[in-house]
Tab-separated table of C-alpha atoms in Angstrom:
chain	number	residue	atom	x	y	z
E	599	MET	CA	-6.754	30.510	7.079
E	600	SER	CA	-3.940	28.000	6.522
E	601	ARG	CA	-4.765	24.309	6.617
E	602	ALA	CA	-2.742	21.768	8.596
E	603	THR	CA	-1.271	18.523	7.323
E	604	GLY	CA	0.154	16.657	10.284
E	605	ALA	CA	1.775	13.261	10.590
E	606	ALA	CA	2.977	11.082	13.428
E	607	ARG	CA	4.558	7.633	13.625
E	608	LEU	CA	5.565	5.444	16.538
E	609	SER	CA	6.932	1.912	16.649
E	610	VAL	CA	7.387	0.068	19.947
E	611	GLU	CA	9.474	-3.029	20.606
E	612	ARG	CA	10.565	-5.189	23.518
E	613	ARG	CA	14.159	-4.724	24.709
E	614	ASP	CA	15.805	-6.029	27.879
E	615	GLY	CA	12.469	-6.951	29.401
E	616	ARG	CA	10.678	-3.648	28.771
E	617	SER	CA	8.839	-1.847	25.980
E	618	VAL	CA	10.648	1.073	24.351
E	619	ALA	CA	10.141	3.402	21.409
E	620	ALA	CA	12.086	2.028	18.438
E	621	ASP	CA	10.965	4.616	15.881
E	622	LEU	CA	9.450	8.021	16.592
E	623	TYR	CA	8.501	10.701	14.072
E	624	SER	CA	6.124	13.650	14.037
E	625	ALA	CA	5.413	16.611	11.784
E	626	GLN	CA	3.698	19.757	13.004
E	627	PRO	CA	1.140	20.235	14.345
E	628	LEU	CA	1.159	16.642	15.647
E	629	ARG	CA	3.548	15.573	18.370
E	630	ILE	CA	4.024	12.285	20.242
E	631	LEU	CA	5.027	12.659	23.879
E	632	LEU	CA	6.331	9.878	26.131
E	633	PRO	CA	5.529	10.798	29.751
E	634	ARG	CA	6.424	8.804	32.833
E	635	PRO	CA	3.280	6.717	33.289
E	636	GLY	CA	3.641	5.679	36.933
E	637	VAL	CA	4.244	2.422	38.792
E	638	GLY	CA	2.652	-0.627	37.199
E	639	GLU	CA	1.806	1.079	33.901
E	640	SER	CA	3.048	0.121	30.444
E	641	LEU	CA	4.934	2.461	28.133
E	642	THR	CA	2.609	5.408	27.507
E	643	ALA	CA	2.434	7.619	24.419
E	644	VAL	CA	0.404	10.836	24.232
E	645	LEU	CA	-0.648	12.224	20.863
E	646	ALA	CA	-0.855	16.038	20.964
E	647	ASN	CA	-2.276	18.443	18.386
E	648	LEU	CA	-0.358	21.697	18.913
E	649	SER	CA	-2.734	23.689	16.697
E	650	GLY	CA	-5.439	23.603	19.381
E	651	GLY	CA	-8.071	21.941	17.207
E	652	ILE	CA	-9.098	20.749	13.767
E	653	VAL	CA	-10.540	23.002	11.062
E	654	GLY	CA	-11.974	22.336	7.609
E	655	GLY	CA	-9.412	20.968	5.173
E	656	ASP	CA	-6.984	19.684	7.816
E	657	LEU	CA	-5.515	16.219	7.304
E	658	TYR	CA	-3.848	14.218	10.069
E	659	GLU	CA	-2.261	10.797	9.613
E	660	THR	CA	-0.927	8.695	12.480
E	661	GLU	CA	0.618	5.223	12.398
E	662	ILE	CA	1.255	3.182	15.526
E	663	GLY	CA	3.000	-0.198	15.548
E	664	VAL	CA	3.463	-2.486	18.554
E	665	ASN	CA	5.906	-5.277	17.810
E	666	SER	CA	5.970	-8.813	19.233
E	667	ASN	CA	5.684	-9.038	23.031
E	668	ALA	CA	5.740	-5.262	23.498
E	669	SER	CA	2.970	-3.223	25.148
E	670	LEU	CA	1.748	0.350	24.796
E	671	THR	CA	-0.889	2.675	26.202
E	672	LEU	CA	-1.900	5.371	23.690
E	673	THR	CA	-4.056	8.399	24.453
E	674	ASN	CA	-4.443	12.092	23.583
E	675	GLN	CA	-3.313	15.176	25.452
E	676	ALA	CA	-6.880	16.534	25.612
E	677	ALA	CA	-10.261	16.182	23.981
E	678	GLU	CA	-9.936	17.002	20.275
E	679	LYS	CA	-12.036	19.948	19.097
E	680	VAL	CA	-13.365	20.034	15.532
E	681	TYR	CA	-14.391	23.582	14.618
E	682	ARG	CA	-17.130	24.719	12.262
E	683	SER	CA	-16.319	24.709	8.557
E	684	SER	CA	-17.648	26.742	5.657
E	685	GLY	CA	-17.451	23.683	3.406
E	686	ALA	CA	-14.130	21.823	3.466
E	687	GLU	CA	-14.026	18.515	5.332
E	688	ALA	CA	-11.251	17.717	7.799
E	689	GLU	CA	-9.888	14.174	8.078
E	690	ASN	CA	-8.064	12.173	10.727
E	691	HIS	CA	-6.568	8.807	9.766
E	692	LEU	CA	-5.230	6.441	12.418
E	693	THR	CA	-3.663	3.057	11.672
E	694	ILE	CA	-2.735	0.741	14.543
E	695	ARG	CA	-0.823	-2.521	14.087
E	696	VAL	CA	-0.419	-5.013	16.933
E	697	ALA	CA	1.870	-8.007	16.423
E	698	ASP	CA	1.635	-11.483	17.914
E	699	GLY	CA	2.103	-11.454	21.684
E	700	ALA	CA	1.852	-7.639	21.815
E	701	SER	CA	-0.683	-5.534	23.734
E	702	LEU	CA	-2.179	-2.112	22.959
E	703	GLU	CA	-4.499	0.080	25.010
E	704	TRP	CA	-5.961	3.086	23.129
E	705	LEU	CA	-8.343	5.594	24.685
E	706	PRO	CA	-8.290	9.239	23.534
E	707	GLN	CA	-10.072	11.816	25.683
E	708	GLY	CA	-12.859	12.420	23.188
E	709	THR	CA	-13.749	14.273	19.994
E	710	ILE	CA	-15.981	17.344	20.330
E	711	LEU	CA	-17.872	18.285	17.155
E	712	PHE	CA	-18.784	21.975	17.039
E	713	ASP	CA	-21.990	22.839	15.239
E	714	GLN	CA	-21.393	23.049	11.451
E	715	ALA	CA	-18.197	20.995	11.696
E	716	ARG	CA	-17.350	18.722	8.795
E	717	PHE	CA	-15.138	15.833	9.850
E	718	ARG	CA	-14.218	12.313	8.838
E	719	GLN	CA	-12.318	9.941	11.103
E	720	ARG	CA	-10.930	6.640	9.835
E	721	VAL	CA	-9.458	4.122	12.262
E	722	ARG	CA	-7.910	0.857	11.142
E	723	PHE	CA	-6.663	-1.908	13.435
E	724	ASP	CA	-4.414	-4.593	11.940
E	725	ILE	CA	-3.872	-7.190	14.643
E	726	ALA	CA	-2.339	-10.644	14.915
E	727	ALA	CA	-4.445	-13.495	16.253
E	728	GLY	CA	-2.250	-13.792	19.340
E	729	SER	CA	-2.310	-10.101	20.270
E	730	THR	CA	-4.364	-8.115	22.795
E	731	LEU	CA	-6.220	-4.929	21.824
E	732	PHE	CA	-8.351	-2.776	24.129
E	733	ALA	CA	-9.377	0.318	22.182
E	734	GLY	CA	-12.108	2.916	22.511
E	735	ALA	CA	-13.189	6.445	21.615
E	736	ILE	CA	-15.761	9.021	22.741
E	737	SER	CA	-17.687	11.330	20.374
E	738	ILE	CA	-19.543	14.436	21.587
E	739	LEU	CA	-22.046	16.110	19.248
E	740	GLY	CA	-21.960	19.800	20.051
E	741	ARG	CA	-20.533	21.751	22.993
E	742	SER	CA	-23.050	20.687	25.609
E	743	ALA	CA	-21.530	22.948	28.289
E	744	MET	CA	-22.324	25.907	25.992
E	745	GLY	CA	-25.849	24.698	25.304
E	746	GLU	CA	-24.868	23.918	21.706
E	747	ARG	CA	-26.030	20.909	19.702
E	748	PHE	CA	-24.773	19.505	16.431
E	749	ALA	CA	-27.640	20.884	14.350
E	750	SER	CA	-25.859	20.964	10.990
E	751	GLY	CA	-22.636	19.742	9.456
E	752	ARG	CA	-21.224	16.324	8.673
E	753	TYR	CA	-19.567	13.674	10.824
E	754	ARG	CA	-18.302	10.359	9.490
E	755	GLU	CA	-16.524	7.773	11.624
E	756	HIS	CA	-15.235	4.548	10.068
E	757	TRP	CA	-13.574	1.731	12.016
E	758	ASP	CA	-12.136	-1.457	10.534
E	759	LEU	CA	-10.452	-4.345	12.331
E	760	THR	CA	-8.522	-7.047	10.510
E	761	ARG	CA	-7.032	-10.122	12.151
E	762	ASP	CA	-4.138	-11.762	10.304
E	763	GLY	CA	-5.223	-9.829	7.203
E	764	GLN	CA	-8.908	-10.857	7.329
E	765	LEU	CA	-11.594	-8.228	7.917
E	766	ILE	CA	-13.433	-9.170	11.130
E	767	TRP	CA	-15.351	-6.005	12.038
E	768	ALA	CA	-16.360	-2.867	10.137
E	769	ASP	CA	-18.347	-0.023	11.663
E	770	ARG	CA	-19.759	2.997	9.820
E	771	PHE	CA	-21.410	6.024	11.424
E	772	GLU	CA	-22.549	9.148	9.595
E	773	LEU	CA	-24.515	12.300	10.355
E	774	ALA	CA	-24.934	14.717	7.472
E	775	ASP	CA	-27.002	17.713	6.353
E	776	PRO	CA	-29.917	18.105	6.142
E	777	LEU	CA	-30.579	15.300	8.598
E	778	ALA	CA	-28.059	16.055	11.343
E	779	ALA	CA	-30.508	17.795	13.666
E	780	ALA	CA	-33.248	15.216	13.085
E	781	SER	CA	-30.809	12.347	13.628
E	782	VAL	CA	-29.612	13.690	16.944
E	783	SER	CA	-33.102	14.413	18.259
E	784	SER	CA	-34.965	11.397	16.903
E	785	GLY	CA	-32.827	8.849	15.092
E	786	LEU	CA	-30.417	8.682	18.040
E	787	GLY	CA	-33.159	9.013	20.614
E	788	GLY	CA	-31.871	12.235	22.174
E	789	VAL	CA	-28.271	11.043	22.294
E	790	SER	CA	-25.670	13.836	22.178
E	791	CYS	CA	-22.616	11.677	22.877
E	792	PHE	CA	-21.548	8.075	22.417
E	793	ALA	CA	-18.561	5.808	22.902
E	794	THR	CA	-17.335	2.624	21.250
E	795	ALA	CA	-14.761	0.144	22.535
E	796	LEU	CA	-13.259	-3.098	21.268
E	797	PHE	CA	-11.556	-5.880	23.170
E	798	ALA	CA	-9.701	-8.398	21.007
E	799	ARG	CA	-7.823	-11.366	22.410
E	800	PRO	CA	-8.025	-15.154	22.070
E	801	ASP	CA	-11.252	-16.234	23.819
E	802	ALA	CA	-12.311	-12.631	24.501
E	803	ALA	CA	-15.978	-13.718	24.313
E	804	ASP	CA	-15.496	-15.705	27.520
E	805	ASP	CA	-15.767	-12.341	29.299
E	806	LEU	CA	-19.075	-11.316	27.699
E	807	ASP	CA	-21.073	-11.717	30.919
E	808	TRP	CA	-18.369	-10.025	32.981
E	809	ALA	CA	-18.345	-7.008	30.638
E	810	ARG	CA	-22.132	-6.664	30.817
E	811	ASP	CA	-22.030	-6.822	34.613
E	812	ALA	CA	-19.245	-4.216	34.671
E	813	GLN	CA	-21.407	-1.810	32.645
E	814	ALA	CA	-24.373	-2.260	34.979
E	815	GLY	CA	-23.335	0.585	37.306
E	816	ALA	CA	-23.713	3.269	34.611
E	817	ALA	CA	-26.097	6.166	35.307
E	818	GLY	CA	-29.726	5.454	34.400
E	819	ASP	CA	-29.746	7.719	31.342
E	820	ILE	CA	-26.589	6.102	29.912
E	821	ARG	CA	-27.512	3.217	27.636
E	822	CYS	CA	-24.842	0.598	27.127
E	823	GLY	CA	-24.310	-2.897	25.854
E	824	VAL	CA	-21.755	-5.518	24.834
E	825	THR	CA	-21.779	-7.853	21.824
E	826	ALA	CA	-19.530	-10.801	21.027
E	827	ILE	CA	-18.530	-10.437	17.368
E	828	ASP	CA	-16.785	-13.806	17.445
E	829	ASN	CA	-14.926	-15.842	20.051
E	830	ASN	CA	-12.030	-13.393	19.984
E	831	LEU	CA	-13.719	-9.971	19.857
E	832	LEU	CA	-16.096	-7.988	22.080
E	833	ALA	CA	-17.689	-4.694	20.968
E	834	MET	CA	-19.025	-2.273	23.594
E	835	ARG	CA	-21.242	0.829	23.275
E	836	TRP	CA	-22.344	3.692	25.481
E	837	LEU	CA	-24.925	6.339	24.479
E	838	GLY	CA	-26.254	9.233	26.515
E	839	PRO	CA	-27.531	12.825	26.700
E	840	ASP	CA	-24.677	14.203	28.829
E	841	ALA	CA	-20.962	14.080	28.012
E	842	MET	CA	-19.698	14.111	31.599
E	843	ARG	CA	-21.958	11.274	32.753
E	844	LEU	CA	-21.023	9.218	29.702
E	845	ARG	CA	-17.335	9.900	30.258
E	846	ASN	CA	-17.696	8.799	33.888
E	847	ALA	CA	-19.478	5.591	32.827
E	848	VAL	CA	-16.762	4.749	30.313
E	849	GLY	CA	-14.075	5.596	32.867
E	850	ALA	CA	-15.542	3.321	35.538
E	851	PHE	CA	-15.769	0.412	33.107
E	852	TRP	CA	-12.334	1.092	31.660
E	853	SER	CA	-10.628	1.203	35.060
E	854	ALA	CA	-12.039	-2.211	35.961
E	855	ALA	CA	-11.442	-3.759	32.524
E	856	ARG	CA	-7.783	-2.749	32.256
E	857	VAL	CA	-7.089	-4.699	35.454
E	858	ARG	CA	-8.813	-7.821	34.162
E	859	TRP	CA	-7.731	-7.620	30.527
E	860	LEU	CA	-4.344	-5.894	30.607
E	861	GLY	CA	-3.039	-6.477	34.125
E	862	LEU	CA	-2.756	-2.717	34.656
E	863	PRO	CA	-3.781	-0.637	37.707
E	864	ALA	CA	-7.474	0.143	38.311
E	865	ARG	CA	-7.267	3.743	37.149
E	866	MET	CA	-7.428	5.730	33.948
E	867	PRO	CA	-4.254	6.360	31.918
E	868	VAL	CA	-2.016	9.016	33.495
E	869	ILE	CA	-2.957	11.892	31.157
E	870	TRP	CA	-6.647	11.469	32.089
E	871	ARG	CA	-5.786	12.213	35.709
E	872	ILE	CA	-3.904	15.504	35.186
């Protein structure tokens, strides 16, 4: 089976009072689409993987840049599927840069790890102190609708956030043989899916109590919480045993938060509603 090496690049800038794509490049199987987002929405970019999923040995690299005073909503066409591998590890690298006065919203539709998948995801945010970042991702361990769990394989997810070149937040998550099954059933307390989100903006911590109250409506089996990393960064988590209930909890919070933090309508990005 052939292995994919895909690349995508998008740069956004402010022109004549609106945000536009200044540089756009993609190499198969990745593609960046620019749909009409609807009234009140910012420029929206959709990252699509035309191969239908990720297999062992694949390498994808995406770079997104939002220049001064521009804004962008970035999401994925569908939940990304990572298939089982006989040994080779697949990798996805995403680098996001947000300049002073710029705003970025990033929320892909999720990553589904098939049993025996081997996958590493690296996400790096390079932001300016005067920028706004609202970014999150959902991970699903096994195809729950098929009764499958992530009993073996390897999953590594690394996030780093730098502000004006200084590392502010680093997050490392790893499940690996032979402990994958034990970690899911005991170390994660029965969790089969989880989500992480970051909100970075000057004085972001002022909204710590608001964010905790906004999470309070989550279903009883969805555990969630918010932490202030410093005055300018909030980190949010959701963990649960069911992907749909977790997705709904994240969606309810996200819809409310994008109004308060980004001045956008109280709904999910357009591709989530198709």
